[in-house]
Amino acid sequence: MQRCGVALDSGSLSHDLTRLRSLDGVKWRKHGDDVLAAWVADMDLEPAPVVLDAIQAVIDRGDFGYNHVARDQLGEVFAERQHAKHGWSIDAGDVRLFCDVLHGIETMLWLMTKPGDGVVVLPPIYPPFRNSIMGTAGREIIECPLDRDGWRLNADTLESVITPRTKMLLMCNPHNPTGRVFSSEELTAVAEVCERHDLLVVSDEVWADLLHPGSVHLPFQPFAPTRTVTMSSASKSFSLAGLRCAVAHVAHDGVRAKLDELPTHVLGAVNTLGAEATLAGWLHGDPWLAATKKHLTAQRDHLASRLASEAPGVVWQVPEATYLAWLDVSAYDLGAEPSETLLTEGKVALSTGLTYGPGGESFVRMNVATSRPILDAVIDRTLGVLNRYAR
Ligand SMILES: Cc1ncc(COP(=O)(O)O)c(C=O)c1O
């Protein structure tokens, strides 16, 4: 089979670009062939061989009929993995399946809030959270900005933004785009506020497998044992977003009751290839994941060292998790839409900070999950524009 991602030890920019431009994914399709893509959170790396083998085995058998074998193992395997990785003990019977993480989040919004209810987010925040709240008839976004100094969760800010109509906290930990991994103190304080105001907490932990050395992921549910829905999937760590398979651990009686009231097919179902790929990653993919994480940390560190020496005006906090870099470029005169200037003048596509909520205007988000030659080319193009516009 022809593989189209790039290898961890790739040495050639043109070889990598040829492979990536042959893919159908939005990352490399959205812009022209003269643009380097470092925006959407997809990795450019070749998929884990164990994942490809699992999918190939289904294809080789032509096993495309009704098939619940893989799907029925997901809850158990997720629970075992959480215990092994994070010491988090959960009942597999409380795990529900969704087609992707946002599917689960929008289901919670729809079932557990009403028009006019407020949902708290922690800006800067992954834009689909905002879109999901705004797209759920009449729900209101309540902004609880992270502290700018260190991107810390601030329970006093949370307390101050809650109104009687506030019903839910929608958070992600590790946090996209800042890469923060929240501490026990931060999570304890936030859980206390949620308890006091009877908020449902939807904790999106899809990045929990992608921590850099020195950080420890703490699942939120133990901090608020009866009011938390935890979303997860293998889509970030094993790059499976197109395969549509996610899990929700539902530690909230009201949510479980509402889900159980729904007609059997209204939420759709995980497909066989997504379930097989997820199981393969979770059960057999850890050696691949370890090598990938090592590469991602080296990419992060390489970006840090190049920014420090070549563009010290860029302000950022080195992420503790994710393969994303949230860069404040306000020291450069890039106009109202910095990512647009980088795209038109530098032919490099980073995510715009404008859609991440208040304060995002002067930021761009760079994805470093690619080969070293591509990362260097992305940095070269970005810094070329920045240094032309230094104030
Ligand atoms: C915090 C967060 N949640 C959810 C998603 C999307 O997950 P899915 O494709 O499973 O909906 C992403 C993708 O980058 C993300 O960063």
mmCIF file of C-alpha atoms and ligand atoms in Angstrom:
data_model
loop_
_atom_site.group_PDB
_atom_site.id
_atom_site.type_symbol
_atom_site.label_atom_id
_atom_site.label_comp_id
_atom_site.label_asym_id
_atom_site.label_seq_id
_atom_site.Cartn_x
_atom_site.Cartn_y
_atom_site.Cartn_z
ATOM 1 C CA MET A 1 0.000 0.000 0.000
ATOM 2 C CA GLN A 2 1.222 3.526 -0.834
ATOM 3 C CA ARG A 3 1.585 5.499 2.387
ATOM 4 C CA CYS A 4 1.021 9.227 2.068
ATOM 5 C CA GLY A 5 2.000 10.720 5.419
ATOM 6 C CA VAL A 6 5.556 11.699 6.238
ATOM 7 C CA ALA A 7 8.080 9.627 8.176
ATOM 8 C CA LEU A 8 9.427 10.770 11.550
ATOM 9 C CA ASP A 9 12.976 10.695 10.206
ATOM 10 C CA SER A 10 12.170 12.330 6.882
ATOM 11 C CA GLY A 11 15.027 14.210 5.293
ATOM 12 C CA SER A 12 13.462 15.780 2.219
ATOM 13 C CA LEU A 13 11.060 18.680 1.925
ATOM 14 C CA SER A 14 10.067 17.970 -1.673
ATOM 15 C CA HIS A 15 9.446 14.273 -0.994
ATOM 16 C CA ASP A 16 7.263 15.131 2.010
ATOM 17 C CA LEU A 17 5.312 17.769 0.130
ATOM 18 C CA THR A 18 4.616 15.433 -2.776
ATOM 19 C CA ARG A 19 3.195 12.868 -0.384
ATOM 20 C CA LEU A 20 1.095 15.343 1.576
ATOM 21 C CA ARG A 21 -0.299 17.068 -1.490
ATOM 22 C CA SER A 22 -1.568 13.706 -2.745
ATOM 23 C CA LEU A 23 -3.885 13.378 0.289
ATOM 24 C CA ASP A 24 -7.575 14.334 0.228
ATOM 25 C CA GLY A 25 -7.619 15.816 3.772
ATOM 26 C CA VAL A 26 -8.590 19.455 4.242
ATOM 27 C CA LYS A 27 -5.231 20.368 5.727
ATOM 28 C CA TRP A 28 -3.319 20.262 2.436
ATOM 29 C CA ARG A 29 -6.326 20.743 0.131
ATOM 30 C CA LYS A 30 -7.664 24.042 1.399
ATOM 31 C CA HIS A 31 -4.942 26.241 -0.060
ATOM 32 C CA GLY A 32 -2.936 26.195 -3.270
ATOM 33 C CA ASP A 33 0.186 24.131 -3.904
ATOM 34 C CA ASP A 34 2.334 27.161 -3.145
ATOM 35 C CA VAL A 35 1.141 27.225 0.491
ATOM 36 C CA LEU A 36 2.522 25.249 3.455
ATOM 37 C CA ALA A 37 -0.208 23.969 5.780
ATOM 38 C CA ALA A 38 0.258 24.221 9.558
ATOM 39 C CA TRP A 39 -3.286 25.044 10.603
ATOM 40 C CA VAL A 40 -5.943 22.385 11.367
ATOM 41 C CA ALA A 41 -5.076 19.867 14.122
ATOM 42 C CA ASP A 42 -4.259 16.882 11.952
ATOM 43 C CA MET A 43 -0.812 15.294 12.032
ATOM 44 C CA ASP A 44 1.131 14.892 8.788
ATOM 45 C CA LEU A 45 2.825 11.742 10.061
ATOM 46 C CA GLU A 46 2.269 8.269 8.647
ATOM 47 C CA PRO A 47 -0.438 6.470 10.625
ATOM 48 C CA ALA A 48 0.507 3.806 13.169
ATOM 49 C CA PRO A 49 1.139 0.497 11.358
ATOM 50 C CA VAL A 50 -1.061 -1.343 13.888
ATOM 51 C CA VAL A 51 -3.955 0.924 12.942
ATOM 52 C CA LEU A 52 -3.409 0.409 9.232
ATOM 53 C CA ASP A 53 -3.167 -3.356 9.742
ATOM 54 C CA ALA A 54 -6.438 -3.421 11.690
ATOM 55 C CA ILE A 55 -8.261 -1.523 8.953
ATOM 56 C CA GLN A 56 -6.613 -3.626 6.252
ATOM 57 C CA ALA A 57 -7.732 -6.833 7.984
ATOM 58 C CA VAL A 58 -11.380 -5.721 7.793
ATOM 59 C CA ILE A 59 -10.925 -4.817 4.130
ATOM 60 C CA ASP A 60 -9.191 -8.122 3.348
ATOM 61 C CA ARG A 61 -12.086 -10.014 4.904
ATOM 62 C CA GLY A 62 -14.614 -7.814 3.112
ATOM 63 C CA ASP A 63 -16.291 -7.656 6.491
ATOM 64 C CA PHE A 64 -18.611 -4.724 5.920
ATOM 65 C CA GLY A 65 -21.927 -6.050 7.201
ATOM 66 C CA TYR A 66 -23.542 -5.291 10.555
ATOM 67 C CA ASN A 67 -20.705 -5.833 12.973
ATOM 68 C CA HIS A 68 -20.647 -4.973 16.668
ATOM 69 C CA VAL A 69 -17.538 -6.874 17.737
ATOM 70 C CA ALA A 70 -15.090 -3.963 17.856
ATOM 71 C CA ARG A 71 -17.670 -1.394 18.859
ATOM 72 C CA ASP A 72 -18.756 -3.438 21.880
ATOM 73 C CA GLN A 73 -15.201 -3.518 23.261
ATOM 74 C CA LEU A 74 -14.641 0.239 23.200
ATOM 75 C CA GLY A 75 -16.071 1.024 26.643
ATOM 76 C CA GLU A 76 -14.091 -1.704 28.384
ATOM 77 C CA VAL A 77 -10.849 -0.888 26.558
ATOM 78 C CA PHE A 78 -11.260 2.842 27.229
ATOM 79 C CA ALA A 79 -11.840 2.162 30.931
ATOM 80 C CA GLU A 80 -8.790 -0.111 31.164
ATOM 81 C CA ARG A 81 -6.626 2.396 29.343
ATOM 82 C CA GLN A 82 -7.688 5.280 31.595
ATOM 83 C CA HIS A 83 -6.852 3.212 34.638
ATOM 84 C CA ALA A 84 -3.478 2.141 33.286
ATOM 85 C CA LYS A 85 -2.472 5.593 32.028
ATOM 86 C CA HIS A 86 -4.005 7.972 34.540
ATOM 87 C CA GLY A 87 -5.004 5.833 37.518
ATOM 88 C CA TRP A 88 -8.618 6.801 36.788
ATOM 89 C CA SER A 89 -11.108 4.058 37.725
ATOM 90 C CA ILE A 90 -14.392 4.132 35.880
ATOM 91 C CA ASP A 91 -17.239 1.772 35.195
ATOM 92 C CA ALA A 92 -17.213 0.759 31.520
ATOM 93 C CA GLY A 93 -20.988 0.618 31.745
ATOM 94 C CA ASP A 94 -21.020 4.430 31.979
ATOM 95 C CA VAL A 95 -19.251 4.813 28.639
ATOM 96 C CA ARG A 96 -21.370 5.838 25.643
ATOM 97 C CA LEU A 97 -20.257 5.991 22.018
ATOM 98 C CA PHE A 98 -20.421 8.958 19.665
ATOM 99 C CA CYS A 99 -19.336 9.520 16.082
ATOM 100 C CA ASP A 100 -16.859 12.192 17.128
ATOM 101 C CA VAL A 101 -16.092 14.368 20.127
ATOM 102 C CA LEU A 102 -18.113 17.340 18.885
ATOM 103 C CA HIS A 103 -21.062 15.023 18.303
ATOM 104 C CA GLY A 104 -20.965 14.181 22.010
ATOM 105 C CA ILE A 105 -20.530 17.811 23.039
ATOM 106 C CA GLU A 106 -23.438 19.044 20.914
ATOM 107 C CA THR A 107 -25.599 16.215 22.228
ATOM 108 C CA MET A 108 -24.896 17.395 25.800
ATOM 109 C CA LEU A 109 -25.681 20.990 24.842
ATOM 110 C CA TRP A 110 -28.933 19.968 23.195
ATOM 111 C CA LEU A 111 -30.114 17.618 25.918
ATOM 112 C CA MET A 112 -28.945 19.415 29.031
ATOM 113 C CA THR A 113 -29.482 23.133 28.296
ATOM 114 C CA LYS A 114 -32.393 25.243 27.083
ATOM 115 C CA PRO A 115 -32.571 28.377 24.917
ATOM 116 C CA GLY A 116 -31.297 31.290 27.008
ATOM 117 C CA ASP A 117 -29.056 29.091 29.178
ATOM 118 C CA GLY A 118 -25.405 30.024 29.488
ATOM 119 C CA VAL A 119 -22.453 27.741 28.791
ATOM 120 C CA VAL A 120 -19.021 28.725 30.094
ATOM 121 C CA VAL A 121 -15.925 28.380 27.928
ATOM 122 C CA LEU A 122 -12.313 29.181 28.763
ATOM 123 C CA PRO A 123 -10.928 31.482 26.071
ATOM 124 C CA PRO A 124 -8.746 31.409 24.143
ATOM 125 C CA ILE A 125 -10.646 28.299 23.111
ATOM 126 C CA TYR A 126 -10.897 25.804 20.243
ATOM 127 C CA PRO A 127 -13.390 27.609 17.946
ATOM 128 C CA PRO A 128 -15.857 24.720 17.401
ATOM 129 C CA PHE A 129 -16.803 24.959 21.098
ATOM 130 C CA ARG A 130 -18.048 28.474 20.459
ATOM 131 C CA ASN A 131 -19.711 27.490 17.187
ATOM 132 C CA SER A 132 -21.447 24.546 18.857
ATOM 133 C CA ILE A 133 -22.877 26.731 21.619
ATOM 134 C CA MET A 134 -23.958 29.457 19.194
ATOM 135 C CA GLY A 135 -25.373 26.834 16.841
ATOM 136 C CA THR A 136 -27.544 25.281 19.556
ATOM 137 C CA ALA A 137 -30.666 27.442 19.362
ATOM 138 C CA GLY A 138 -30.355 30.387 21.731
ATOM 139 C CA ARG A 139 -27.638 29.105 24.074
ATOM 140 C CA GLU A 140 -25.311 31.825 25.277
ATOM 141 C CA ILE A 141 -21.524 31.781 25.470
ATOM 142 C CA ILE A 142 -20.185 32.860 28.865
ATOM 143 C CA GLU A 143 -16.523 33.808 28.675
ATOM 144 C CA CYS A 144 -14.195 32.843 31.510
ATOM 145 C CA PRO A 145 -10.769 33.801 30.162
ATOM 146 C CA LEU A 146 -7.731 31.878 31.343
ATOM 147 C CA ASP A 147 -5.238 34.078 33.170
ATOM 148 C CA ARG A 148 -2.982 35.568 30.532
ATOM 149 C CA ASP A 149 0.018 34.982 32.743
ATOM 150 C CA GLY A 150 0.590 31.244 32.386
ATOM 151 C CA TRP A 151 -2.855 30.444 30.938
ATOM 152 C CA ARG A 152 -4.069 29.375 34.360
ATOM 153 C CA LEU A 153 -7.641 28.457 35.197
ATOM 154 C CA ASN A 154 -9.022 31.076 37.556
ATOM 155 C CA ALA A 155 -11.864 29.923 39.815
ATOM 156 C CA ASP A 156 -12.582 33.506 40.941
ATOM 157 C CA THR A 157 -13.135 34.558 37.327
ATOM 158 C CA LEU A 158 -15.414 31.560 36.885
ATOM 159 C CA GLU A 159 -17.395 32.479 39.981
ATOM 160 C CA SER A 160 -17.768 36.058 38.721
ATOM 161 C CA VAL A 161 -19.177 35.183 35.267
ATOM 162 C CA ILE A 162 -21.795 32.658 36.399
ATOM 163 C CA THR A 163 -25.420 33.816 36.412
ATOM 164 C CA PRO A 164 -28.592 31.924 37.405
ATOM 165 C CA ARG A 165 -28.939 30.947 33.701
ATOM 166 C CA THR A 166 -25.483 29.333 33.569
ATOM 167 C CA LYS A 167 -25.854 25.566 33.317
ATOM 168 C CA MET A 168 -22.697 24.077 31.905
ATOM 169 C CA LEU A 169 -18.921 24.412 31.822
ATOM 170 C CA LEU A 170 -17.418 23.202 28.546
ATOM 171 C CA MET A 171 -13.687 22.841 29.038
ATOM 172 C CA CYS A 172 -10.831 21.022 27.423
ATOM 173 C CA ASN A 173 -7.871 19.652 29.307
ATOM 174 C CA PRO A 174 -5.205 19.529 27.959
ATOM 175 C CA HIS A 175 -6.208 22.884 26.572
ATOM 176 C CA ASN A 176 -6.368 23.735 22.885
ATOM 177 C CA PRO A 177 -4.852 26.144 21.797
ATOM 178 C CA THR A 178 -2.523 26.953 24.730
ATOM 179 C CA GLY A 179 -1.303 23.417 25.452
ATOM 180 C CA ARG A 180 -1.857 23.897 29.185
ATOM 181 C CA VAL A 181 -2.284 20.821 31.379
ATOM 182 C CA PHE A 182 -4.297 22.017 34.361
ATOM 183 C CA SER A 183 -3.023 21.317 37.866
ATOM 184 C CA SER A 184 -4.798 19.615 40.735
ATOM 185 C CA GLU A 185 -5.168 22.985 42.514
ATOM 186 C CA GLU A 186 -6.780 24.612 39.484
ATOM 187 C CA LEU A 187 -9.153 21.691 38.899
ATOM 188 C CA THR A 188 -10.099 21.432 42.582
ATOM 189 C CA ALA A 189 -11.004 25.127 42.743
ATOM 190 C CA VAL A 190 -13.021 24.975 39.515
ATOM 191 C CA ALA A 191 -14.853 21.839 40.635
ATOM 192 C CA GLU A 192 -15.873 23.591 43.866
ATOM 193 C CA VAL A 193 -17.397 26.472 41.916
ATOM 194 C CA CYS A 194 -19.236 24.044 39.624
ATOM 195 C CA GLU A 195 -20.560 22.196 42.646
ATOM 196 C CA ARG A 196 -21.777 25.424 44.257
ATOM 197 C CA HIS A 197 -23.599 26.533 41.108
ATOM 198 C CA ASP A 198 -24.792 23.083 40.077
ATOM 199 C CA LEU A 199 -23.064 23.188 36.672
ATOM 200 C CA LEU A 200 -22.734 20.176 34.438
ATOM 201 C CA VAL A 201 -19.083 19.881 33.372
ATOM 202 C CA VAL A 202 -18.252 18.566 29.936
ATOM 203 C CA SER A 203 -14.526 17.886 29.998
ATOM 204 C CA ASP A 204 -13.027 17.258 26.578
ATOM 205 C CA GLU A 205 -9.870 15.234 27.187
ATOM 206 C CA VAL A 206 -9.146 14.300 23.581
ATOM 207 C CA TRP A 207 -5.534 15.539 23.915
ATOM 208 C CA ALA A 208 -4.760 13.546 27.075
ATOM 209 C CA ASP A 209 -2.489 11.077 25.255
ATOM 210 C CA LEU A 210 -0.257 13.833 23.888
ATOM 211 C CA LEU A 211 1.559 15.238 26.901
ATOM 212 C CA HIS A 212 5.154 16.387 26.780
ATOM 213 C CA PRO A 213 7.577 15.033 29.381
ATOM 214 C CA GLY A 214 7.150 16.501 32.844
ATOM 215 C CA SER A 215 3.370 16.934 32.674
ATOM 216 C CA VAL A 216 0.697 14.713 34.182
ATOM 217 C CA HIS A 217 -2.868 14.544 32.903
ATOM 218 C CA LEU A 218 -5.528 14.636 35.620
ATOM 219 C CA PRO A 219 -8.987 13.534 34.431
ATOM 220 C CA PHE A 220 -11.608 15.970 35.715
ATOM 221 C CA GLN A 221 -14.257 13.468 36.800
ATOM 222 C CA PRO A 222 -12.656 12.567 40.166
ATOM 223 C CA PHE A 223 -12.775 16.294 41.053
ATOM 224 C CA ALA A 224 -16.536 16.445 40.410
ATOM 225 C CA PRO A 225 -17.600 12.802 40.549
ATOM 226 C CA THR A 226 -21.323 13.154 39.805
ATOM 227 C CA ARG A 227 -21.452 16.134 37.472
ATOM 228 C CA THR A 228 -18.892 15.339 34.776
ATOM 229 C CA VAL A 229 -19.130 14.028 31.233
ATOM 230 C CA THR A 230 -15.688 13.239 29.838
ATOM 231 C CA MET A 231 -15.206 13.166 26.087
ATOM 232 C CA SER A 232 -12.332 11.312 24.466
ATOM 233 C CA SER A 233 -11.237 9.559 21.300
ATOM 234 C CA ALA A 234 -8.136 8.342 19.498
ATOM 235 C CA SER A 235 -8.607 10.994 16.837
ATOM 236 C CA LYS A 236 -5.799 13.327 17.946
ATOM 237 C CA SER A 237 -3.244 10.842 19.285
ATOM 238 C CA PHE A 238 -3.548 8.407 16.367
ATOM 239 C CA SER A 239 -4.737 10.897 13.731
ATOM 240 C CA LEU A 240 -8.069 9.212 13.056
ATOM 241 C CA ALA A 241 -10.405 12.206 12.837
ATOM 242 C CA GLY A 242 -11.915 11.055 9.547
ATOM 243 C CA LEU A 243 -12.863 7.655 10.982
ATOM 244 C CA ARG A 244 -15.490 9.015 13.347
ATOM 245 C CA CYS A 245 -15.300 7.214 16.653
ATOM 246 C CA ALA A 246 -15.446 8.803 20.108
ATOM 247 C CA VAL A 247 -16.399 7.891 23.649
ATOM 248 C CA ALA A 248 -18.111 9.719 26.499
ATOM 249 C CA HIS A 249 -17.807 8.688 30.119
ATOM 250 C CA VAL A 250 -21.072 9.887 31.637
ATOM 251 C CA ALA A 251 -20.802 10.360 35.402
ATOM 252 C CA HIS A 252 -24.085 12.231 35.725
ATOM 253 C CA ASP A 253 -27.402 10.493 36.353
ATOM 254 C CA GLY A 254 -29.435 13.154 34.558
ATOM 255 C CA VAL A 255 -27.367 12.912 31.381
ATOM 256 C CA ARG A 256 -27.525 9.112 31.373
ATOM 257 C CA ALA A 257 -31.292 9.243 31.829
ATOM 258 C CA LYS A 258 -31.706 11.720 28.961
ATOM 259 C CA LEU A 259 -29.475 9.652 26.687
ATOM 260 C CA ASP A 260 -31.407 6.501 27.537
ATOM 261 C CA GLU A 261 -34.692 8.214 26.593
ATOM 262 C CA LEU A 262 -33.539 8.874 23.031
ATOM 263 C CA PRO A 263 -34.790 6.692 20.166
ATOM 264 C CA THR A 264 -32.253 3.968 19.424
ATOM 265 C CA HIS A 265 -30.860 5.368 16.181
ATOM 266 C CA VAL A 266 -31.049 9.083 16.734
ATOM 267 C CA LEU A 267 -27.379 9.431 17.688
ATOM 268 C CA GLY A 268 -26.133 7.285 14.814
ATOM 269 C CA ALA A 269 -23.467 4.686 15.431
ATOM 270 C CA VAL A 270 -19.712 4.317 15.336
ATOM 271 C CA ASN A 271 -18.606 2.633 12.121
ATOM 272 C CA THR A 272 -16.649 -0.603 12.040
ATOM 273 C CA LEU A 273 -13.420 0.861 10.645
ATOM 274 C CA GLY A 274 -13.399 3.652 13.225
ATOM 275 C CA ALA A 275 -13.955 1.208 16.071
ATOM 276 C CA GLU A 276 -11.281 -1.208 14.786
ATOM 277 C CA ALA A 277 -8.764 1.603 14.311
ATOM 278 C CA THR A 278 -9.446 3.041 17.767
ATOM 279 C CA LEU A 279 -9.111 -0.343 19.454
ATOM 280 C CA ALA A 280 -5.875 -1.055 17.592
ATOM 281 C CA GLY A 281 -4.416 2.283 18.659
ATOM 282 C CA TRP A 282 -5.485 1.967 22.270
ATOM 283 C CA LEU A 283 -4.521 -1.695 22.655
ATOM 284 C CA HIS A 284 -1.383 -1.967 20.524
ATOM 285 C CA GLY A 285 -0.343 1.533 19.500
ATOM 286 C CA ASP A 286 1.618 2.734 22.515
ATOM 287 C CA PRO A 287 5.109 2.029 21.099
ATOM 288 C CA TRP A 288 4.185 4.084 18.005
ATOM 289 C CA LEU A 289 2.665 6.761 20.229
ATOM 290 C CA ALA A 290 5.815 6.961 22.349
ATOM 291 C CA ALA A 291 7.999 7.496 19.272
ATOM 292 C CA THR A 292 5.544 10.046 17.909
ATOM 293 C CA LYS A 293 5.465 11.960 21.184
ATOM 294 C CA LYS A 294 9.241 12.056 21.266
ATOM 295 C CA HIS A 295 9.194 13.550 17.788
ATOM 296 C CA LEU A 296 6.498 16.086 18.721
ATOM 297 C CA THR A 297 8.460 17.212 21.764
ATOM 298 C CA ALA A 298 11.570 17.615 19.604
ATOM 299 C CA GLN A 299 9.511 19.652 17.114
ATOM 300 C CA ARG A 300 8.168 21.861 19.918
ATOM 301 C CA ASP A 301 11.678 22.387 21.271
ATOM 302 C CA HIS A 302 13.025 23.159 17.814
ATOM 303 C CA LEU A 303 10.348 25.817 17.335
ATOM 304 C CA ALA A 304 11.191 27.239 20.764
ATOM 305 C CA SER A 305 14.857 27.507 19.979
ATOM 306 C CA ARG A 306 14.298 29.090 16.563
ATOM 307 C CA LEU A 307 11.809 31.613 17.947
ATOM 308 C CA ALA A 308 14.145 32.544 20.787
ATOM 309 C CA SER A 309 17.037 33.235 18.459
ATOM 310 C CA GLU A 310 15.310 34.517 15.317
ATOM 311 C CA ALA A 311 12.041 36.144 16.427
ATOM 312 C CA PRO A 312 12.262 37.058 20.116
ATOM 313 C CA GLY A 313 9.243 39.363 19.673
ATOM 314 C CA VAL A 314 6.937 36.338 19.470
ATOM 315 C CA VAL A 315 5.411 35.791 22.912
ATOM 316 C CA TRP A 316 4.237 32.312 23.820
ATOM 317 C CA GLN A 317 4.199 29.762 26.545
ATOM 318 C CA VAL A 318 5.874 26.516 25.584
ATOM 319 C CA PRO A 319 2.989 23.992 25.567
ATOM 320 C CA GLU A 320 2.863 21.155 28.106
ATOM 321 C CA ALA A 321 0.704 19.072 25.757
ATOM 322 C CA THR A 322 -0.600 18.962 22.169
ATOM 323 C CA TYR A 323 1.341 19.643 18.981
ATOM 324 C CA LEU A 324 0.075 23.207 18.806
ATOM 325 C CA ALA A 325 1.849 26.496 19.440
ATOM 326 C CA TRP A 326 -0.214 29.543 20.396
ATOM 327 C CA LEU A 327 1.840 32.511 19.309
ATOM 328 C CA ASP A 328 1.239 36.164 20.190
ATOM 329 C CA VAL A 329 2.525 38.155 17.230
ATOM 330 C CA SER A 330 1.408 41.593 18.425
ATOM 331 C CA ALA A 331 5.019 42.802 18.356
ATOM 332 C CA TYR A 332 4.736 42.712 14.559
ATOM 333 C CA ASP A 333 2.596 45.041 12.493
ATOM 334 C CA LEU A 334 0.619 42.375 10.634
ATOM 335 C CA GLY A 335 -2.693 44.245 10.495
ATOM 336 C CA ALA A 336 -6.100 43.184 11.791
ATOM 337 C CA GLU A 337 -5.762 39.593 10.588
ATOM 338 C CA PRO A 338 -2.206 38.336 11.202
ATOM 339 C CA SER A 339 -2.845 34.863 9.755
ATOM 340 C CA GLU A 340 -4.122 36.432 6.519
ATOM 341 C CA THR A 341 -0.949 38.495 6.149
ATOM 342 C CA LEU A 342 1.141 35.371 6.755
ATOM 343 C CA LEU A 343 -0.893 33.503 4.155
ATOM 344 C CA THR A 344 -0.817 36.113 1.424
ATOM 345 C CA GLU A 345 2.742 37.319 1.958
ATOM 346 C CA GLY A 346 4.456 34.240 3.335
ATOM 347 C CA LYS A 347 2.404 31.447 1.742
ATOM 348 C CA VAL A 348 2.066 29.734 5.099
ATOM 349 C CA ALA A 349 -1.329 28.735 6.541
ATOM 350 C CA LEU A 350 -1.583 29.031 10.335
ATOM 351 C CA SER A 351 -4.897 29.117 12.217
ATOM 352 C CA THR A 352 -6.282 32.583 12.839
ATOM 353 C CA GLY A 353 -6.525 33.612 16.485
ATOM 354 C CA LEU A 354 -9.626 35.696 15.739
ATOM 355 C CA THR A 355 -12.023 32.778 16.158
ATOM 356 C CA TYR A 356 -10.678 31.735 19.590
ATOM 357 C CA GLY A 357 -12.646 34.386 21.488
ATOM 358 C CA PRO A 358 -11.728 37.653 23.199
ATOM 359 C CA GLY A 359 -8.011 38.351 23.133
ATOM 360 C CA GLY A 360 -7.292 35.995 20.258
ATOM 361 C CA GLU A 361 -6.882 38.782 17.697
ATOM 362 C CA SER A 362 -3.127 39.072 17.970
ATOM 363 C CA PHE A 363 -2.473 35.321 17.960
ATOM 364 C CA VAL A 364 -1.875 32.620 15.387
ATOM 365 C CA ARG A 365 -1.799 28.876 16.059
ATOM 366 C CA MET A 366 0.924 26.751 14.489
ATOM 367 C CA ASN A 367 0.714 22.958 14.152
ATOM 368 C CA VAL A 368 4.151 21.312 14.518
ATOM 369 C CA ALA A 369 3.033 17.697 13.892
ATOM 370 C CA THR A 370 4.931 17.287 10.683
ATOM 371 C CA SER A 371 8.408 16.386 9.471
ATOM 372 C CA ARG A 372 11.394 18.504 10.461
ATOM 373 C CA PRO A 373 11.980 19.777 6.890
ATOM 374 C CA ILE A 374 8.383 20.974 6.662
ATOM 375 C CA LEU A 375 8.459 22.533 10.122
ATOM 376 C CA ASP A 376 11.622 24.397 9.202
ATOM 377 C CA ALA A 377 10.029 25.650 5.989
ATOM 378 C CA VAL A 378 6.903 26.738 7.909
ATOM 379 C CA ILE A 379 9.079 28.591 10.436
ATOM 380 C CA ASP A 380 11.198 30.164 7.670
ATOM 381 C CA ARG A 381 8.123 31.520 5.915
ATOM 382 C CA THR A 382 6.496 32.725 9.131
ATOM 383 C CA LEU A 383 9.606 34.472 10.390
ATOM 384 C CA GLY A 384 10.289 35.948 6.951
ATOM 385 C CA VAL A 385 6.999 37.865 7.189
ATOM 386 C CA LEU A 386 7.299 38.662 10.902
ATOM 387 C CA ASN A 387 10.718 40.136 10.584
ATOM 388 C CA ARG A 388 9.592 42.336 7.663
ATOM 389 C CA TYR A 389 6.899 43.769 9.926
ATOM 390 C CA ALA A 390 8.744 44.209 13.204
ATOM 391 C CA ARG A 391 7.428 47.397 14.845
HETATM 392 C C1 LIG B 1 -10.299 20.125 22.097
HETATM 393 C C2 LIG B 1 -10.782 19.414 20.872
HETATM 394 N N1 LIG B 1 -11.947 18.764 20.931
HETATM 395 C C3 LIG B 1 -12.440 18.111 19.861
HETATM 396 C C4 LIG B 1 -11.747 18.101 18.657
HETATM 397 C C5 LIG B 1 -12.346 17.420 17.488
HETATM 398 O O1 LIG B 1 -12.592 16.121 17.766
HETATM 399 P P1 LIG B 1 -13.586 15.309 16.798
HETATM 400 O O2 LIG B 1 -13.015 15.407 15.432
HETATM 401 O O3 LIG B 1 -13.562 13.941 17.373
HETATM 402 O O4 LIG B 1 -14.919 15.961 16.906
HETATM 403 C C6 LIG B 1 -10.525 18.753 18.560
HETATM 404 C C7 LIG B 1 -9.797 18.780 17.306
HETATM 405 O O5 LIG B 1 -8.780 19.379 17.143
HETATM 406 C C8 LIG B 1 -10.026 19.434 19.694
HETATM 407 O O6 LIG B 1 -8.866 20.087 19.662
#
